[in-house]
Amino acid sequence: MTGREDPYPRYARLREISPIVRAQDGALVVTGYGDCQTVVRDGRLAHMPPDMLAFVGFPDWRARPALMQLFTSMLTLNPPDHTRLRRLVSSAFTARRVVALRPAVERVVGELLDAMALKAADGAVDFVAEFAFPLPIAIIGELLGVPAADRAGLQGLVNDWTQVLEVLTPEVLEKADPAAAQIREYLAGLLAERRKEPRDDLLSALAQAQAADDRLTDDEVLSNAALLFAAGFETTTNLLANGLVALLDRPGALAAAGQRPEPAVEELLRYDSPVQLVSRVVVEDVEVAGRTVEAGERIVAYLGAGNRDPERFDAPDELRLDRENNAPLSFGGGIHYCLGAPLARLEAHVAFPALAARFPHLALGEGVRRRDSLSLKGFTALPVQLGSAVSSSRR
């Protein structure tokens, strides 16, 4: 667990050993910024084809709801299917639609800050449970068109389903399969409603995109809607929690982030990335880290390590909220660059200034619990003391 709490010294040690090393499971690991860029951008490296699940013990993956729903989504598909689906979803997930969500983000942030202030009368408040988790859930629900009353019920199901991203075992699938099936059943019902009565939401837009292109199947619509809902809060929750811890560890940093949130958020993404690694399979011989890697090899790019590469960033272990020429790897790159990155940034741009203005004396409390994960870095509990506060977030 120690290495997961603070993996950065270990990343630095790996870079000292070699720019590319072989892990115990046979995968090649890269930790340099440029090499990580190659892994996420070069078309000669791809996601593992789903049929390869047979070689890790799941030849029936198409009959497993958790795997079927994941491996028919953009997250794991390769071209040409990925290209087709990404284009269709992107046509619905537009910049205009994201920008239009800003008033909703500001409203939800204000409501959550008010609720935190009320609960603080009893002592510390869990920032993850009361803010970092419900904010992106509310916003992605708003974007997709999931009614507010239904969002909380989907949270636990999404958590059970997405465990397959961390560990793929029969035990994990015992929870993940029924959870994925329930998510699909719910979204199928909602999609049917939107076909009858379209609204100004993403699910209605996907239904309209399907009507215009009969290659988009129901399974693809539902798999990608489920993916967007899950991804819509996972990364943002970790960004908000990791970012707050980094800011509260340094006097005056929260106030500084509130004054210039755009460069501050980029630095927080770089400093403690919500996503620490991605994995690819080499489909055509490619040069990585100065050596030829043959087709069939698996490569893991440690994005968190690349974000701390001293050859790319001056004083990479320092948090510099005004860092220039900043380009963190945290949202990946290439054709799989995170579609929800603008939404995650919007939420952080609104959240940190609001936190700084409402709770200028915010401090970490006791009982912090980190997430036990290699690929996703964050917290499961983050108690904070609010201190004296402005009376209302909507003053």
mmCIF file of C-alpha atoms in Angstrom:
data_model
loop_
_atom_site.group_PDB
_atom_site.id
_atom_site.type_symbol
_atom_site.label_atom_id
_atom_site.label_comp_id
_atom_site.label_asym_id
_atom_site.label_seq_id
_atom_site.Cartn_x
_atom_site.Cartn_y
_atom_site.Cartn_z
ATOM 1 C CA MET A 1 0.000 0.000 0.000
ATOM 2 C CA THR A 2 2.954 2.354 0.683
ATOM 3 C CA GLY A 3 3.898 2.474 -2.981
ATOM 4 C CA ARG A 4 0.313 3.229 -3.922
ATOM 5 C CA GLU A 5 0.044 6.113 -1.449
ATOM 6 C CA ASP A 6 3.157 7.783 -2.853
ATOM 7 C CA PRO A 7 4.368 6.021 -5.992
ATOM 8 C CA TYR A 8 6.503 8.900 -7.242
ATOM 9 C CA PRO A 9 9.832 7.932 -5.581
ATOM 10 C CA ARG A 10 9.422 4.457 -7.083
ATOM 11 C CA TYR A 11 8.726 5.927 -10.489
ATOM 12 C CA ALA A 12 11.924 7.977 -10.197
ATOM 13 C CA ARG A 13 13.870 4.864 -9.274
ATOM 14 C CA LEU A 14 12.482 3.030 -12.306
ATOM 15 C CA ARG A 15 13.620 5.888 -14.562
ATOM 16 C CA GLU A 16 17.111 5.635 -13.048
ATOM 17 C CA ILE A 17 17.263 1.906 -13.792
ATOM 18 C CA SER A 18 16.125 2.147 -17.408
ATOM 19 C CA PRO A 19 13.638 4.053 -19.562
ATOM 20 C CA ILE A 20 11.919 0.718 -20.256
ATOM 21 C CA VAL A 21 11.818 -2.280 -17.897
ATOM 22 C CA ARG A 22 10.079 -5.636 -17.893
ATOM 23 C CA ALA A 23 7.590 -6.262 -15.079
ATOM 24 C CA GLN A 24 7.067 -9.599 -13.338
ATOM 25 C CA ASP A 25 3.960 -10.280 -15.420
ATOM 26 C CA GLY A 26 5.966 -9.884 -18.635
ATOM 27 C CA ALA A 27 4.704 -6.443 -19.608
ATOM 28 C CA LEU A 28 7.115 -3.690 -20.588
ATOM 29 C CA VAL A 29 6.878 -0.543 -18.463
ATOM 30 C CA VAL A 30 7.799 3.005 -19.504
ATOM 31 C CA THR A 31 8.003 6.011 -17.199
ATOM 32 C CA GLY A 32 9.326 8.874 -19.342
ATOM 33 C CA TYR A 33 7.041 11.616 -20.614
ATOM 34 C CA GLY A 34 7.926 11.161 -24.281
ATOM 35 C CA ASP A 35 7.677 7.380 -24.118
ATOM 36 C CA CYS A 36 4.280 7.561 -22.396
ATOM 37 C CA GLN A 37 3.151 9.909 -25.170
ATOM 38 C CA THR A 38 4.210 7.341 -27.745
ATOM 39 C CA VAL A 39 2.205 4.618 -26.017
ATOM 40 C CA VAL A 40 -1.018 6.624 -25.876
ATOM 41 C CA ARG A 41 -0.706 8.266 -29.298
ATOM 42 C CA ASP A 42 0.936 5.804 -31.678
ATOM 43 C CA GLY A 43 -1.561 3.813 -33.744
ATOM 44 C CA ARG A 44 0.726 0.786 -33.675
ATOM 45 C CA LEU A 45 -0.238 0.271 -30.045
ATOM 46 C CA ALA A 46 -3.837 -0.704 -29.348
ATOM 47 C CA HIS A 47 -6.174 -1.915 -26.642
ATOM 48 C CA MET A 48 -6.246 -5.640 -26.032
ATOM 49 C CA PRO A 49 -8.773 -7.174 -28.446
ATOM 50 C CA PRO A 50 -11.700 -8.573 -26.428
ATOM 51 C CA ASP A 51 -11.303 -12.031 -27.949
ATOM 52 C CA MET A 52 -8.007 -12.275 -26.052
ATOM 53 C CA LEU A 53 -10.098 -12.539 -22.879
ATOM 54 C CA ALA A 54 -10.316 -16.220 -23.735
ATOM 55 C CA PHE A 55 -6.598 -16.535 -22.966
ATOM 56 C CA VAL A 56 -7.080 -15.151 -19.434
ATOM 57 C CA GLY A 57 -9.912 -17.501 -18.579
ATOM 58 C CA PHE A 58 -13.015 -15.844 -20.008
ATOM 59 C CA PRO A 59 -13.901 -17.427 -23.370
ATOM 60 C CA ASP A 60 -17.558 -16.676 -22.538
ATOM 61 C CA TRP A 61 -16.950 -12.953 -22.164
ATOM 62 C CA ARG A 62 -19.843 -12.062 -24.488
ATOM 63 C CA ALA A 63 -22.211 -13.804 -22.050
ATOM 64 C CA ARG A 64 -20.805 -11.841 -19.070
ATOM 65 C CA PRO A 65 -22.710 -8.512 -18.802
ATOM 66 C CA ALA A 66 -19.806 -6.708 -17.094
ATOM 67 C CA LEU A 67 -17.340 -7.684 -19.831
ATOM 68 C CA MET A 68 -19.756 -7.319 -22.722
ATOM 69 C CA GLN A 69 -20.719 -3.818 -21.606
ATOM 70 C CA LEU A 70 -17.090 -2.781 -21.157
ATOM 71 C CA PHE A 71 -15.603 -4.351 -24.273
ATOM 72 C CA THR A 72 -18.250 -2.969 -26.614
ATOM 73 C CA SER A 73 -17.591 0.603 -25.446
ATOM 74 C CA MET A 74 -15.153 3.198 -26.782
ATOM 75 C CA LEU A 75 -12.891 2.658 -23.788
ATOM 76 C CA THR A 76 -11.555 -0.662 -25.065
ATOM 77 C CA LEU A 77 -12.392 -0.788 -28.773
ATOM 78 C CA ASN A 78 -9.872 -0.198 -31.546
ATOM 79 C CA PRO A 79 -10.395 1.250 -35.039
ATOM 80 C CA PRO A 80 -12.449 1.026 -37.133
ATOM 81 C CA ASP A 81 -15.202 0.422 -34.537
ATOM 82 C CA HIS A 82 -13.690 2.944 -32.120
ATOM 83 C CA THR A 83 -13.483 5.571 -34.869
ATOM 84 C CA ARG A 84 -17.130 5.118 -35.810
ATOM 85 C CA LEU A 85 -18.423 5.196 -32.231
ATOM 86 C CA ARG A 86 -16.206 8.067 -31.143
ATOM 87 C CA ARG A 87 -17.403 10.166 -34.066
ATOM 88 C CA LEU A 88 -21.035 9.502 -33.244
ATOM 89 C CA VAL A 89 -20.689 10.123 -29.512
ATOM 90 C CA SER A 90 -18.555 13.216 -30.115
ATOM 91 C CA SER A 91 -21.310 14.641 -32.294
ATOM 92 C CA ALA A 92 -23.585 14.487 -29.255
ATOM 93 C CA PHE A 93 -20.931 15.341 -26.620
ATOM 94 C CA THR A 94 -20.174 18.778 -28.052
ATOM 95 C CA ALA A 95 -18.202 21.688 -26.612
ATOM 96 C CA ARG A 96 -21.397 23.753 -26.723
ATOM 97 C CA ARG A 97 -23.186 21.174 -24.595
ATOM 98 C CA VAL A 98 -20.364 21.192 -22.028
ATOM 99 C CA VAL A 99 -20.155 24.996 -21.858
ATOM 100 C CA ALA A 100 -23.922 25.145 -21.394
ATOM 101 C CA LEU A 101 -23.523 23.074 -18.220
ATOM 102 C CA ARG A 102 -21.597 25.779 -16.364
ATOM 103 C CA PRO A 103 -24.683 27.278 -14.648
ATOM 104 C CA ALA A 104 -25.664 23.776 -13.508
ATOM 105 C CA VAL A 105 -22.131 23.165 -12.172
ATOM 106 C CA GLU A 106 -22.199 26.472 -10.273
ATOM 107 C CA ARG A 107 -25.625 25.680 -8.836
ATOM 108 C CA VAL A 108 -24.667 22.174 -7.673
ATOM 109 C CA VAL A 109 -21.361 23.408 -6.219
ATOM 110 C CA GLY A 110 -23.243 26.029 -4.229
ATOM 111 C CA GLU A 111 -25.767 23.509 -2.930
ATOM 112 C CA LEU A 112 -23.045 21.059 -1.883
ATOM 113 C CA LEU A 113 -21.063 23.774 -0.079
ATOM 114 C CA ASP A 114 -24.191 24.815 1.810
ATOM 115 C CA ALA A 115 -24.787 21.194 2.821
ATOM 116 C CA MET A 116 -21.156 20.840 3.955
ATOM 117 C CA ALA A 117 -21.490 23.947 6.118
ATOM 118 C CA LEU A 118 -24.577 22.503 7.823
ATOM 119 C CA LYS A 119 -22.920 19.151 8.498
ATOM 120 C CA ALA A 120 -19.757 20.794 9.822
ATOM 121 C CA ALA A 121 -21.599 21.635 13.030
ATOM 122 C CA ASP A 122 -20.961 18.013 14.022
ATOM 123 C CA GLY A 123 -17.210 18.219 13.311
ATOM 124 C CA ALA A 124 -15.255 17.140 10.244
ATOM 125 C CA VAL A 125 -16.958 16.611 6.882
ATOM 126 C CA ASP A 126 -15.951 13.897 4.421
ATOM 127 C CA PHE A 127 -15.009 15.851 1.294
ATOM 128 C CA VAL A 128 -15.272 12.784 -0.941
ATOM 129 C CA ALA A 129 -18.734 11.749 0.243
ATOM 130 C CA GLU A 130 -20.159 15.266 0.491
ATOM 131 C CA PHE A 131 -18.575 17.024 -2.477
ATOM 132 C CA ALA A 132 -16.037 15.264 -4.735
ATOM 133 C CA PHE A 133 -18.349 12.313 -5.428
ATOM 134 C CA PRO A 134 -21.823 13.898 -5.668
ATOM 135 C CA LEU A 135 -20.714 16.857 -7.826
ATOM 136 C CA PRO A 136 -19.648 14.889 -10.927
ATOM 137 C CA ILE A 137 -22.472 12.386 -10.402
ATOM 138 C CA ALA A 138 -24.975 15.239 -10.556
ATOM 139 C CA ILE A 139 -23.356 16.830 -13.596
ATOM 140 C CA ILE A 140 -22.922 13.698 -15.693
ATOM 141 C CA GLY A 141 -26.478 12.770 -14.732
ATOM 142 C CA GLU A 142 -27.612 16.197 -15.921
ATOM 143 C CA LEU A 143 -25.679 15.792 -19.166
ATOM 144 C CA LEU A 144 -26.928 12.295 -19.944
ATOM 145 C CA GLY A 145 -30.465 12.974 -18.801
ATOM 146 C CA VAL A 146 -30.545 10.621 -15.804
ATOM 147 C CA PRO A 147 -33.223 11.922 -13.400
ATOM 148 C CA ALA A 148 -31.805 13.251 -10.131
ATOM 149 C CA ALA A 149 -33.824 10.756 -8.086
ATOM 150 C CA ASP A 150 -32.167 7.821 -9.885
ATOM 151 C CA ARG A 151 -28.514 8.887 -9.726
ATOM 152 C CA ALA A 152 -27.725 7.713 -6.206
ATOM 153 C CA GLY A 153 -29.034 4.232 -6.973
ATOM 154 C CA LEU A 154 -26.703 3.931 -9.955
ATOM 155 C CA GLN A 155 -23.560 4.913 -8.018
ATOM 156 C CA GLY A 156 -23.141 1.607 -6.212
ATOM 157 C CA LEU A 157 -23.899 -0.370 -9.359
ATOM 158 C CA VAL A 158 -21.258 1.559 -11.317
ATOM 159 C CA ASN A 159 -18.700 0.946 -8.564
ATOM 160 C CA ASP A 160 -19.366 -2.805 -8.634
ATOM 161 C CA TRP A 161 -19.242 -2.951 -12.430
ATOM 162 C CA THR A 162 -16.029 -0.965 -12.880
ATOM 163 C CA GLN A 163 -14.070 -3.157 -10.467
ATOM 164 C CA VAL A 164 -13.278 -5.284 -13.537
ATOM 165 C CA LEU A 165 -10.950 -2.478 -14.624
ATOM 166 C CA GLU A 166 -8.801 -3.171 -11.560
ATOM 167 C CA VAL A 167 -8.973 -6.931 -11.054
ATOM 168 C CA LEU A 168 -10.577 -9.434 -13.392
ATOM 169 C CA THR A 169 -11.473 -12.497 -11.319
ATOM 170 C CA PRO A 170 -14.567 -14.707 -10.956
ATOM 171 C CA GLU A 171 -15.120 -13.180 -7.503
ATOM 172 C CA VAL A 172 -15.195 -9.643 -8.908
ATOM 173 C CA LEU A 173 -17.532 -10.728 -11.707
ATOM 174 C CA GLU A 174 -20.008 -12.137 -9.175
ATOM 175 C CA LYS A 175 -20.833 -8.525 -8.284
ATOM 176 C CA ALA A 176 -19.920 -6.867 -11.569
ATOM 177 C CA ASP A 177 -22.181 -8.957 -13.817
ATOM 178 C CA PRO A 178 -25.496 -8.296 -12.047
ATOM 179 C CA ALA A 179 -24.530 -4.648 -11.571
ATOM 180 C CA ALA A 180 -23.808 -4.228 -15.297
ATOM 181 C CA ALA A 181 -27.057 -5.970 -16.173
ATOM 182 C CA GLN A 182 -29.051 -3.623 -13.928
ATOM 183 C CA ILE A 183 -27.323 -0.563 -15.393
ATOM 184 C CA ARG A 184 -28.131 -1.743 -18.910
ATOM 185 C CA GLU A 185 -31.754 -2.484 -18.044
ATOM 186 C CA TYR A 186 -32.190 0.953 -16.501
ATOM 187 C CA LEU A 187 -30.563 2.791 -19.416
ATOM 188 C CA ALA A 188 -32.565 0.741 -21.928
ATOM 189 C CA GLY A 189 -35.774 1.940 -20.300
ATOM 190 C CA LEU A 190 -34.555 5.531 -20.266
ATOM 191 C CA LEU A 191 -33.457 5.302 -23.903
ATOM 192 C CA ALA A 192 -36.914 4.055 -24.883
ATOM 193 C CA GLU A 193 -38.460 7.075 -23.132
ATOM 194 C CA ARG A 194 -36.100 9.475 -24.934
ATOM 195 C CA ARG A 195 -36.996 7.988 -28.307
ATOM 196 C CA LYS A 196 -40.652 8.752 -27.616
ATOM 197 C CA GLU A 197 -40.063 12.143 -25.981
ATOM 198 C CA PRO A 198 -36.594 13.583 -26.804
ATOM 199 C CA ARG A 199 -35.086 16.138 -24.458
ATOM 200 C CA ASP A 200 -32.017 18.354 -24.545
ATOM 201 C CA ASP A 201 -29.723 15.707 -23.101
ATOM 202 C CA LEU A 202 -26.987 13.382 -24.321
ATOM 203 C CA LEU A 203 -29.084 10.218 -24.265
ATOM 204 C CA SER A 204 -31.643 11.862 -26.564
ATOM 205 C CA ALA A 205 -28.794 12.984 -28.822
ATOM 206 C CA LEU A 206 -27.440 9.424 -28.959
ATOM 207 C CA ALA A 207 -30.896 8.146 -29.848
ATOM 208 C CA GLN A 208 -31.072 10.688 -32.668
ATOM 209 C CA ALA A 209 -27.571 9.737 -33.844
ATOM 210 C CA GLN A 210 -28.661 6.101 -33.956
ATOM 211 C CA ALA A 211 -31.720 7.002 -36.003
ATOM 212 C CA ALA A 212 -29.439 8.743 -38.499
ATOM 213 C CA ASP A 213 -26.938 5.869 -38.665
ATOM 214 C CA ASP A 214 -28.305 2.335 -38.478
ATOM 215 C CA ARG A 215 -24.803 0.943 -37.850
ATOM 216 C CA LEU A 216 -25.102 2.144 -34.230
ATOM 217 C CA THR A 217 -26.712 -0.757 -32.367
ATOM 218 C CA ASP A 218 -28.679 -0.680 -29.137
ATOM 219 C CA ASP A 219 -25.834 -2.495 -27.380
ATOM 220 C CA GLU A 220 -23.377 0.164 -28.524
ATOM 221 C CA VAL A 221 -25.614 3.033 -27.408
ATOM 222 C CA LEU A 222 -26.187 1.465 -24.002
ATOM 223 C CA SER A 223 -22.543 0.420 -23.485
ATOM 224 C CA ASN A 224 -21.272 3.888 -24.275
ATOM 225 C CA ALA A 225 -23.961 5.619 -22.207
ATOM 226 C CA ALA A 226 -22.945 3.432 -19.261
ATOM 227 C CA LEU A 227 -19.274 4.213 -19.924
ATOM 228 C CA LEU A 228 -19.939 7.960 -20.007
ATOM 229 C CA PHE A 229 -21.853 7.804 -16.739
ATOM 230 C CA ALA A 230 -19.073 5.812 -15.022
ATOM 231 C CA ALA A 231 -16.166 7.796 -16.454
ATOM 232 C CA GLY A 232 -18.010 11.046 -15.834
ATOM 233 C CA PHE A 233 -17.439 10.892 -12.104
ATOM 234 C CA GLU A 234 -14.496 8.527 -11.588
ATOM 235 C CA THR A 235 -11.732 10.814 -12.840
ATOM 236 C CA THR A 236 -13.286 14.047 -11.594
ATOM 237 C CA THR A 237 -13.780 12.716 -8.064
ATOM 238 C CA ASN A 238 -10.093 11.836 -7.875
ATOM 239 C CA LEU A 239 -9.028 15.136 -9.426
ATOM 240 C CA LEU A 240 -10.967 17.105 -6.814
ATOM 241 C CA ALA A 241 -9.769 15.036 -3.852
ATOM 242 C CA ASN A 242 -6.131 14.717 -4.923
ATOM 243 C CA GLY A 243 -6.063 18.380 -5.823
ATOM 244 C CA LEU A 244 -7.502 19.516 -2.506
ATOM 245 C CA VAL A 245 -4.954 17.483 -0.525
ATOM 246 C CA ALA A 246 -2.082 18.968 -2.546
ATOM 247 C CA LEU A 247 -3.423 22.484 -1.997
ATOM 248 C CA LEU A 248 -4.086 22.095 1.732
ATOM 249 C CA ASP A 249 -0.560 20.783 2.270
ATOM 250 C CA ARG A 250 0.759 24.222 1.256
ATOM 251 C CA PRO A 251 -0.188 27.485 2.995
ATOM 252 C CA GLY A 252 -2.009 29.865 0.684
ATOM 253 C CA ALA A 253 -2.229 27.391 -2.200
ATOM 254 C CA LEU A 254 -6.016 26.995 -2.111
ATOM 255 C CA ALA A 255 -6.491 30.754 -2.309
ATOM 256 C CA ALA A 256 -3.980 30.963 -5.173
ATOM 257 C CA ALA A 257 -5.790 28.194 -7.057
ATOM 258 C CA GLY A 258 -9.040 30.068 -6.563
ATOM 259 C CA GLN A 259 -7.591 33.178 -8.160
ATOM 260 C CA ARG A 260 -6.215 31.427 -11.266
ATOM 261 C CA PRO A 261 -8.029 28.106 -11.550
ATOM 262 C CA GLU A 262 -7.148 27.240 -15.151
ATOM 263 C CA PRO A 263 -3.342 26.912 -14.768
ATOM 264 C CA ALA A 264 -3.816 25.583 -11.232
ATOM 265 C CA VAL A 265 -6.016 22.712 -12.393
ATOM 266 C CA GLU A 266 -3.498 21.731 -15.092
ATOM 267 C CA GLU A 267 -0.780 21.618 -12.454
ATOM 268 C CA LEU A 268 -2.926 19.578 -10.075
ATOM 269 C CA LEU A 269 -3.597 17.113 -12.888
ATOM 270 C CA ARG A 270 0.132 16.843 -13.511
ATOM 271 C CA TYR A 271 1.215 16.719 -9.891
ATOM 272 C CA ASP A 272 -1.035 13.862 -8.754
ATOM 273 C CA SER A 273 -2.797 12.314 -11.722
ATOM 274 C CA PRO A 274 -6.211 10.672 -11.154
ATOM 275 C CA VAL A 275 -5.231 8.021 -13.718
ATOM 276 C CA GLN A 276 -1.780 6.595 -13.113
ATOM 277 C CA LEU A 277 -1.339 4.104 -15.931
ATOM 278 C CA VAL A 278 -2.675 2.775 -19.207
ATOM 279 C CA SER A 279 -1.951 -0.496 -20.966
ATOM 280 C CA ARG A 280 -1.594 -1.218 -24.677
ATOM 281 C CA VAL A 281 -0.765 -4.188 -26.937
ATOM 282 C CA VAL A 282 1.744 -3.731 -29.774
ATOM 283 C CA VAL A 283 0.081 -4.637 -33.071
ATOM 284 C CA GLU A 284 3.025 -3.643 -35.288
ATOM 285 C CA ASP A 285 6.723 -3.398 -34.401
ATOM 286 C CA VAL A 286 7.400 0.036 -32.923
ATOM 287 C CA GLU A 287 10.317 1.876 -31.359
ATOM 288 C CA VAL A 288 9.740 2.859 -27.741
ATOM 289 C CA ALA A 289 12.383 4.180 -25.347
ATOM 290 C CA GLY A 290 15.112 3.597 -27.880
ATOM 291 C CA ARG A 291 14.386 -0.055 -28.579
ATOM 292 C CA THR A 292 12.277 -1.970 -31.045
ATOM 293 C CA VAL A 293 9.273 -3.575 -29.387
ATOM 294 C CA GLU A 294 7.786 -6.445 -31.330
ATOM 295 C CA ALA A 295 4.138 -7.056 -32.135
ATOM 296 C CA GLY A 296 2.362 -8.994 -29.414
ATOM 297 C CA GLU A 297 4.162 -7.333 -26.513
ATOM 298 C CA ARG A 298 2.145 -5.515 -23.849
ATOM 299 C CA ILE A 299 3.311 -2.074 -22.731
ATOM 300 C CA VAL A 300 2.205 -0.195 -19.635
ATOM 301 C CA ALA A 301 2.687 3.578 -19.634
ATOM 302 C CA TYR A 302 2.863 5.100 -16.161
ATOM 303 C CA LEU A 303 1.248 8.465 -16.843
ATOM 304 C CA GLY A 304 1.841 9.575 -13.270
ATOM 305 C CA ALA A 305 5.553 8.958 -13.778
ATOM 306 C CA GLY A 306 5.611 10.774 -17.106
ATOM 307 C CA ASN A 307 4.014 13.776 -15.402
ATOM 308 C CA ARG A 308 6.998 13.877 -13.028
ATOM 309 C CA ASP A 309 9.693 13.404 -15.696
ATOM 310 C CA PRO A 310 12.521 15.921 -15.015
ATOM 311 C CA GLU A 311 13.427 15.934 -18.706
ATOM 312 C CA ARG A 312 10.001 17.445 -19.443
ATOM 313 C CA PHE A 313 9.179 19.443 -16.302
ATOM 314 C CA ASP A 314 11.451 21.688 -14.271
ATOM 315 C CA ALA A 315 11.422 20.657 -10.578
ATOM 316 C CA PRO A 316 8.696 18.068 -11.269
ATOM 317 C CA ASP A 317 8.150 17.160 -7.609
ATOM 318 C CA GLU A 318 7.208 20.751 -6.775
ATOM 319 C CA LEU A 319 3.632 22.011 -7.047
ATOM 320 C CA ARG A 320 3.795 25.213 -9.089
ATOM 321 C CA LEU A 321 0.307 26.557 -9.708
ATOM 322 C CA ASP A 322 1.573 29.035 -12.302
ATOM 323 C CA ARG A 323 3.660 26.481 -14.215
ATOM 324 C CA GLU A 324 3.996 27.415 -17.884
ATOM 325 C CA ASN A 325 4.065 25.115 -20.903
ATOM 326 C CA ASN A 326 2.172 22.541 -18.887
ATOM 327 C CA ALA A 327 0.736 19.538 -20.726
ATOM 328 C CA PRO A 328 -0.092 16.713 -18.313
ATOM 329 C CA LEU A 329 -0.695 13.213 -19.626
ATOM 330 C CA SER A 330 -3.537 12.615 -17.191
ATOM 331 C CA PHE A 331 -6.301 12.388 -19.800
ATOM 332 C CA GLY A 332 -4.282 10.139 -22.104
ATOM 333 C CA GLY A 333 -3.777 11.049 -25.740
ATOM 334 C CA GLY A 334 -4.344 10.167 -29.343
ATOM 335 C CA ILE A 335 -7.610 8.594 -30.449
ATOM 336 C CA HIS A 336 -8.391 7.527 -26.882
ATOM 337 C CA TYR A 337 -7.957 10.988 -25.344
ATOM 338 C CA CYS A 338 -10.598 11.300 -22.638
ATOM 339 C CA LEU A 339 -13.801 12.600 -24.203
ATOM 340 C CA GLY A 340 -14.917 13.998 -20.841
ATOM 341 C CA ALA A 341 -11.747 16.021 -20.183
ATOM 342 C CA PRO A 342 -13.417 19.409 -20.859
ATOM 343 C CA LEU A 343 -16.214 18.541 -18.430
ATOM 344 C CA ALA A 344 -13.789 17.438 -15.689
ATOM 345 C CA ARG A 345 -11.818 20.665 -16.138
ATOM 346 C CA LEU A 346 -15.003 22.764 -16.021
ATOM 347 C CA GLU A 347 -16.063 21.190 -12.732
ATOM 348 C CA ALA A 348 -12.618 21.754 -11.191
ATOM 349 C CA HIS A 349 -12.451 25.339 -12.513
ATOM 350 C CA VAL A 350 -15.704 26.106 -10.691
ATOM 351 C CA ALA A 351 -15.092 23.994 -7.579
ATOM 352 C CA PHE A 352 -11.714 25.218 -6.341
ATOM 353 C CA PRO A 353 -12.494 28.970 -6.446
ATOM 354 C CA ALA A 354 -15.823 28.284 -4.708
ATOM 355 C CA LEU A 355 -14.116 26.216 -1.997
ATOM 356 C CA ALA A 356 -11.480 28.908 -1.462
ATOM 357 C CA ALA A 357 -14.088 31.673 -1.209
ATOM 358 C CA ARG A 358 -16.504 29.790 1.031
ATOM 359 C CA PHE A 359 -14.028 28.041 3.335
ATOM 360 C CA PRO A 360 -10.808 30.093 3.435
ATOM 361 C CA HIS A 361 -9.611 28.195 6.531
ATOM 362 C CA LEU A 362 -10.238 24.704 5.205
ATOM 363 C CA ALA A 363 -7.910 22.080 6.702
ATOM 364 C CA LEU A 364 -7.412 18.327 6.516
ATOM 365 C CA GLY A 365 -8.965 16.279 9.317
ATOM 366 C CA GLU A 366 -8.190 12.859 10.786
ATOM 367 C CA GLY A 367 -9.096 9.532 9.220
ATOM 368 C CA VAL A 368 -7.989 10.005 5.625
ATOM 369 C CA ARG A 369 -8.330 6.772 3.620
ATOM 370 C CA ARG A 370 -6.617 6.323 0.290
ATOM 371 C CA ARG A 371 -7.962 4.228 -2.537
ATOM 372 C CA ASP A 372 -6.176 0.878 -2.838
ATOM 373 C CA SER A 373 -5.594 0.921 -6.581
ATOM 374 C CA LEU A 374 -2.710 0.895 -9.034
ATOM 375 C CA SER A 375 -4.387 2.531 -12.014
ATOM 376 C CA LEU A 376 -6.707 5.043 -10.296
ATOM 377 C CA LYS A 377 -5.285 7.288 -7.574
ATOM 378 C CA GLY A 378 -7.613 8.929 -5.114
ATOM 379 C CA PHE A 379 -9.298 8.734 -1.719
ATOM 380 C CA THR A 380 -12.239 6.799 -0.337
ATOM 381 C CA ALA A 381 -12.538 9.161 2.647
ATOM 382 C CA LEU A 382 -11.153 12.665 3.073
ATOM 383 C CA PRO A 383 -12.304 14.357 6.305
ATOM 384 C CA VAL A 384 -11.845 18.135 6.333
ATOM 385 C CA GLN A 385 -12.334 20.843 8.948
ATOM 386 C CA LEU A 386 -14.099 23.850 7.464
ATOM 387 C CA GLY A 387 -13.060 26.463 10.004
ATOM 388 C CA SER A 388 -14.824 29.811 9.881
ATOM 389 C CA ALA A 389 -16.798 30.186 6.670
ATOM 390 C CA VAL A 390 -18.660 32.765 4.631
ATOM 391 C CA SER A 391 -22.311 32.339 5.593
ATOM 392 C CA SER A 392 -23.608 31.316 2.173
ATOM 393 C CA SER A 393 -22.099 30.113 -1.079
ATOM 394 C CA ARG A 394 -24.706 32.206 -2.892
ATOM 395 C CA ARG A 395 -23.959 35.386 -0.983
#
